[in-house]
Coordinates of C-alpha atoms in Angstrom, one line a residue:
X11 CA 0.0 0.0 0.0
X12 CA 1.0 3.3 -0.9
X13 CA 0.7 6.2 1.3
X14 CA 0.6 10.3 -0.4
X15 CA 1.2 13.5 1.8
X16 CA -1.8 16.0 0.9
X17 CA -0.7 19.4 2.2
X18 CA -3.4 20.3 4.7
X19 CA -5.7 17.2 4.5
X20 CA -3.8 14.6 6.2
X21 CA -2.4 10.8 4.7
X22 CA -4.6 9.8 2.5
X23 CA -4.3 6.1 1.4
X24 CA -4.8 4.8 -2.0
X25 CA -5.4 1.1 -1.9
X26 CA -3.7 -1.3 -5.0
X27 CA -6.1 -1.7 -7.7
X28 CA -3.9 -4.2 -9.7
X29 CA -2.2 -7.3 -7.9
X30 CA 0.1 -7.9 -11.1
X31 CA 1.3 -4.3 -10.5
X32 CA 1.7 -4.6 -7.0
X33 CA 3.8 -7.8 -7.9
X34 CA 6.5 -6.1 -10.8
X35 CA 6.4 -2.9 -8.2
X36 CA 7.8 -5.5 -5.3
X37 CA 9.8 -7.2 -8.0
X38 CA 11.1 -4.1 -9.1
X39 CA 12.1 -2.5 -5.4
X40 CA 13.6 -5.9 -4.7
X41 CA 15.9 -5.5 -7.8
X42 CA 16.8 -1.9 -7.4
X43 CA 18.0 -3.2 -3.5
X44 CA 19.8 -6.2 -4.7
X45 CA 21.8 -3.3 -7.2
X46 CA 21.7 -1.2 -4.1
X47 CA 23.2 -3.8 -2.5
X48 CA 25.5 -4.8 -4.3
X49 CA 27.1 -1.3 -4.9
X50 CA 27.4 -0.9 -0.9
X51 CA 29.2 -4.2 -1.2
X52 CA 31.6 -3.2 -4.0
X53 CA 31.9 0.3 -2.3
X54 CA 33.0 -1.2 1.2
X55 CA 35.3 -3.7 -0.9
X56 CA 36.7 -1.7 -3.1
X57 CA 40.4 -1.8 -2.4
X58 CA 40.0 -5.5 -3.0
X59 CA 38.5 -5.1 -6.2
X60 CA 41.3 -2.6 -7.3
X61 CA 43.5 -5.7 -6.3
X62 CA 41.4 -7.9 -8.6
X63 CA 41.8 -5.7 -11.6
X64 CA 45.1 -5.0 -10.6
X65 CA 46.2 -9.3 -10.8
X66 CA 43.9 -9.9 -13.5
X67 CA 45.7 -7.2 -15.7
X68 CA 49.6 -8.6 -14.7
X69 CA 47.9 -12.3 -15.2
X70 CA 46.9 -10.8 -18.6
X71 CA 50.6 -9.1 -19.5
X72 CA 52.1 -12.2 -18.4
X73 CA 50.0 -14.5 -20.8
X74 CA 50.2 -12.5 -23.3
X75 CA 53.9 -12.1 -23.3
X76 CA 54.2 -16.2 -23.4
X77 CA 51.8 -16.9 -25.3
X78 CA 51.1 -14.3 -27.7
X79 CA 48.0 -12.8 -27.2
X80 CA 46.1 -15.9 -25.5
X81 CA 42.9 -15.3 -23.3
X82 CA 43.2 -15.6 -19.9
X83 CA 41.9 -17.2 -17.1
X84 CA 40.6 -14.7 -13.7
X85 CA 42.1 -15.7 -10.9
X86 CA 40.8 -15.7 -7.6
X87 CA 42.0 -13.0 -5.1
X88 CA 43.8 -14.7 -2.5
X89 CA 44.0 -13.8 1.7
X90 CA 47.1 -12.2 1.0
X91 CA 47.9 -9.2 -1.8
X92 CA 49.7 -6.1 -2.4
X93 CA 50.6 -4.2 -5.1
X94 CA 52.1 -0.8 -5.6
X95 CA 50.3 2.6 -5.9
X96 CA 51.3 5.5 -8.0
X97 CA 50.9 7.9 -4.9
X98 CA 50.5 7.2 -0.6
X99 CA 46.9 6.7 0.5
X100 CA 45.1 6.5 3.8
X101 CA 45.6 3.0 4.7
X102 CA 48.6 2.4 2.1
X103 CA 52.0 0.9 3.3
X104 CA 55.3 2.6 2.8
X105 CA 58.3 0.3 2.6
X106 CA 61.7 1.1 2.5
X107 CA 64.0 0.7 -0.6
X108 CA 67.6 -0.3 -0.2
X109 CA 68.5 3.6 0.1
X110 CA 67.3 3.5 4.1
X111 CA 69.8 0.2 4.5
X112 CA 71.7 1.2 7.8
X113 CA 69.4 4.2 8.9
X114 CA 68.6 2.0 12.1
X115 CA 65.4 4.0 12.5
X116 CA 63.7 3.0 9.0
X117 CA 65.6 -0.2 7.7
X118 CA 63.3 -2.3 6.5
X119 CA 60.4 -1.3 8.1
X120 CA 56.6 -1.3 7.3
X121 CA 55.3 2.3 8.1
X122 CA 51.2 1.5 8.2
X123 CA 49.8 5.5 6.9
X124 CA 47.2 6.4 9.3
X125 CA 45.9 9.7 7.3
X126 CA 47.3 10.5 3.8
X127 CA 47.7 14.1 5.2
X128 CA 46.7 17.8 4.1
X129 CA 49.3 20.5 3.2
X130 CA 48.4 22.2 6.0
X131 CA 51.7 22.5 8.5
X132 CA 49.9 20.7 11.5
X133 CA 48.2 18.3 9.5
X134 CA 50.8 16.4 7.3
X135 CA 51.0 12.8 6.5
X136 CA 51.7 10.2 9.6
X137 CA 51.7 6.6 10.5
X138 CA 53.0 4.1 12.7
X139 CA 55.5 1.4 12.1
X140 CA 53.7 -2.0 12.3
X141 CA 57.0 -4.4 12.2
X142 CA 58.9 -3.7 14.9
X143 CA 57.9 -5.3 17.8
X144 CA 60.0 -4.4 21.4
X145 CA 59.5 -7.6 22.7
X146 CA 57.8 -6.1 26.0
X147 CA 54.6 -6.0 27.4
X148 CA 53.1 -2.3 29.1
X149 CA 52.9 -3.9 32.6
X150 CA 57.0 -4.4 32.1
X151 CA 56.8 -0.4 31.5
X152 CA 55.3 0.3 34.7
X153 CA 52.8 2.3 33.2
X154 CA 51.1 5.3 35.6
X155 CA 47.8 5.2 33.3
X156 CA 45.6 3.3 35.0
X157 CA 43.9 1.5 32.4
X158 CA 47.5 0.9 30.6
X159 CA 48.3 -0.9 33.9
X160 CA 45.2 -2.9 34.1
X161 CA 43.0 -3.4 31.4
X162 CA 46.1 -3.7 28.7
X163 CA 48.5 -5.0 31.5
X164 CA 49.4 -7.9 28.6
X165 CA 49.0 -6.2 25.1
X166 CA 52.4 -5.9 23.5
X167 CA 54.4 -3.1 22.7
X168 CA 55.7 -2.3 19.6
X169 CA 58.2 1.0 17.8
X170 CA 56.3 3.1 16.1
X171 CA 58.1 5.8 14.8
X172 CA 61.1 8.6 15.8
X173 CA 58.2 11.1 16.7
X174 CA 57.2 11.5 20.1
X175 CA 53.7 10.0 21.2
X176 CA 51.8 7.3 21.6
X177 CA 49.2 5.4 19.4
X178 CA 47.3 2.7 19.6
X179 CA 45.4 -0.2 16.3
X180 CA 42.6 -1.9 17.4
X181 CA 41.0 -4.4 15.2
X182 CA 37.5 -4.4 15.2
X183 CA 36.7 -7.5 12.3
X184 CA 33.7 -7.0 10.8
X185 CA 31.6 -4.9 13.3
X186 CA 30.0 -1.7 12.6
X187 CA 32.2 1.7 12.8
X188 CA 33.0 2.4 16.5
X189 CA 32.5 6.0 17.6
X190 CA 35.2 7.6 18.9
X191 CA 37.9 6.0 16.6
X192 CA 39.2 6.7 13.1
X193 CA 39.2 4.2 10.2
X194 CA 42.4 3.4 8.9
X195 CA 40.9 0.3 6.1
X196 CA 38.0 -1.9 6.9
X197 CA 38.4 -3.9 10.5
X198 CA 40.9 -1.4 11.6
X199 CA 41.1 1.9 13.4
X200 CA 43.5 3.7 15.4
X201 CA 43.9 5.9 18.9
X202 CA 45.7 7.8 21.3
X203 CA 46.2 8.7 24.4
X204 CA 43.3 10.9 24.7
X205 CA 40.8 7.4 23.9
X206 CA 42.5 5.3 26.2
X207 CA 38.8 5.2 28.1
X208 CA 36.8 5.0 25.6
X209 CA 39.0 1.5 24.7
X210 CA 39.0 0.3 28.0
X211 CA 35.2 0.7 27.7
X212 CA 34.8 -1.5 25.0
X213 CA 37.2 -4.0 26.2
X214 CA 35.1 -4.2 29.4
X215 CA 31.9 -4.4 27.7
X216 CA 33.0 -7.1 25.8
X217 CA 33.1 -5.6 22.4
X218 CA 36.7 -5.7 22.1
X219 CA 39.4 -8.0 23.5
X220 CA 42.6 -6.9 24.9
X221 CA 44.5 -8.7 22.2
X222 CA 42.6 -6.8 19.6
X223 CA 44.8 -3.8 20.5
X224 CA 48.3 -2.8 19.2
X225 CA 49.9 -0.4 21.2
X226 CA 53.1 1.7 19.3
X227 CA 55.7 3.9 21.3
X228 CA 56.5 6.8 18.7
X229 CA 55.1 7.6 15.4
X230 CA 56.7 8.5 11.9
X231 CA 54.9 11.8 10.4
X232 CA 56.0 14.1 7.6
X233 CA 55.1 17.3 5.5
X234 CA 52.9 16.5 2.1
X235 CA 55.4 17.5 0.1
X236 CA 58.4 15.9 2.1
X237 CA 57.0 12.6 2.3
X238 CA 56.1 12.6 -1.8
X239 CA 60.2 13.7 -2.2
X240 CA 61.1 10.9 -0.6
X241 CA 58.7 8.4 -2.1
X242 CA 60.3 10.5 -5.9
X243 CA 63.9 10.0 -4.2
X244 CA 63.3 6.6 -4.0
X245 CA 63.4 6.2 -0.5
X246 CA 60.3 4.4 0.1
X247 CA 57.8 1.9 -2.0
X248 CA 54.2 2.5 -1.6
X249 CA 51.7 -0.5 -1.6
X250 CA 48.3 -1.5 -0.8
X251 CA 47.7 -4.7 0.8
X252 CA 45.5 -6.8 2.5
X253 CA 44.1 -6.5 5.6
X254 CA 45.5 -10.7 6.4
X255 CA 48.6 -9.3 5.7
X256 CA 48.6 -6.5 7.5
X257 CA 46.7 -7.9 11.0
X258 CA 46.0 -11.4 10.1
X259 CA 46.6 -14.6 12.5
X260 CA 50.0 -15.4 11.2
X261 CA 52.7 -14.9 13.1
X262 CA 54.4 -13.1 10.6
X263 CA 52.1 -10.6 10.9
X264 CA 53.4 -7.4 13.0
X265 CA 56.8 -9.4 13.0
X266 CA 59.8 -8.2 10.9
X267 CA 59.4 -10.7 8.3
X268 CA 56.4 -8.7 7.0
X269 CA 58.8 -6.4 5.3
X270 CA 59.6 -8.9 3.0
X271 CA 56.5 -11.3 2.4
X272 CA 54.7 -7.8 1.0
X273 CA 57.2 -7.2 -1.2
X274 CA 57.1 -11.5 -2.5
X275 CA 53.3 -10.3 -2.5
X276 CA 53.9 -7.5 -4.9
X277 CA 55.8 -10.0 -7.4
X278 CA 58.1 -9.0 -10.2
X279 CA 61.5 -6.9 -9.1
X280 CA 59.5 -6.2 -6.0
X281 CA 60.1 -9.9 -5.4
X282 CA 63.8 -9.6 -6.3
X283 CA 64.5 -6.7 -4.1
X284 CA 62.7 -8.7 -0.7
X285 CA 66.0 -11.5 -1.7
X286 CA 68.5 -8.7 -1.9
X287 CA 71.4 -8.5 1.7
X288 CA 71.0 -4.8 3.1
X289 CA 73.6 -3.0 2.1
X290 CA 76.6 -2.2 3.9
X291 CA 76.8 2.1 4.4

């Protein structure tokens, strides 16, 4: 049943006349949800399905090297992908090329990019480095906070950058956005400090579990501009990648082996370059 809105004479309902329109109107609403739908679902996923295109078109260069020109066949898009990006990305990793070998600070690390930055001065690109754990607990650090000292008494600790402060991941799977906290990629946000409560709260309420939280001393941050001279110097390689890679079950996940399985993910020289000794400087 429909229902119209007459300005100044209250609803007035007008009853169906014609089941076999009622039936294509239903018919039609359910097929412009399912399309509805389906567009949420390729909106929310669609970092995986850039990855899809992304393999489907190197499956398709590859084929069509060897075999000249023969049709392909789509391949499934696995747990684990990456591939490069053209330009850094909220959510996007930054690894670092050869050139960083024997800068202790960013050897080989993963910098996860928390916000993709503005130009303004105070609001520039930042992350946190997600593969350098420290081997520690916070209850080992004695921690004043009191919610550090008892609620995340066992979460590990973990270096997060040269730049003084402290952050915190929390992966939150497939549940609705959680007030409070920013989305870095789907199942994953990040904190500080100033949420500490509001995370205790959801641990407490059962929403969250302790060992859904990452906890980083330090953070790595930049101007626009700096960071996109570095990425043109070569310092660093960008990449998506997926979220199993990023804070799946594996152990390798967080560890400093990550470094390198992205880079096998990536494929091609990318590959190479994950085999290559650091160099001596």
């Amino acid at each position: 049943m429909f229902v119209v809105i007459y300005p100044g004479n209250g609803d007035q309902s007008i009853p169906d006349r014609d089941s076999s329109r009622r039936n294509n109107s239903s018919e039609s609403n359910k097929s412009n949800g399912d399309a509805s739908q389906k567009f949420l679902d390729v909106n929310t996923n669609w970092r995986e399905f850039r990855a899809m295109l992304y393999n489907n078109y190197q499956v398709e260069k590859t084929d069509s090297v060897a075999q000249g020109g023969t049709p392909h066949v789509s391949k499934p898009l696995g747990p684990k992908w990456a591939h490069p990006l053209s330009a850094p990305e909220t959510g996007c990793v930054l690894l670092a090329t050869e050139k960083l070998d024997g800068v202790r600070t960013f050897e080989r690390t993963v910098v996860l990019l928390l916000r993709s930055g503005t130009r303004h001065p105070q609001e520039g690109p930042f992350g946190v480095v997600i593969n350098r754990p420290l081997h520690k607990k916070i209850k080992h650090m004695k921690p004043n906070n009191n919610e550090l000292a008892t609620t995340f008494a066992d979460c590990s600790l973990h270096f997060g950058g040269p730049l003084e402060a402290s952050m915190f991941l929390l992966k939150v799977g497939k549940k609705s956005k959680i007030g409070g906290f920013e989305e870095v990629i789907p199942g994953l946000c990040f904190g500080a400090r100033n949420s500490l409560d509001e995370a205790a709260e959801l641990v407490k309420r059962g929403t969250l579990k302790s060992e859904d939280f990452k906890f980083f001393v330090g953070y790595a941050g930049w101007q626009l501009d700096q960071l996109r001279e570095e990425i043109e110097s070569d310092y660093w390689h960008v990449a998506a990648c997926s979220p199993h890679l990023i804070f799946g079950d594996s152990s390798d996940s967080w560890s400093e082996s990550l470094w390198k399985e992205i880079l096998q993910e990536m494929g091609g020289h990318y590959s190479e370059l994950s085999r290559k000794p650091k160099q001596d400087i």
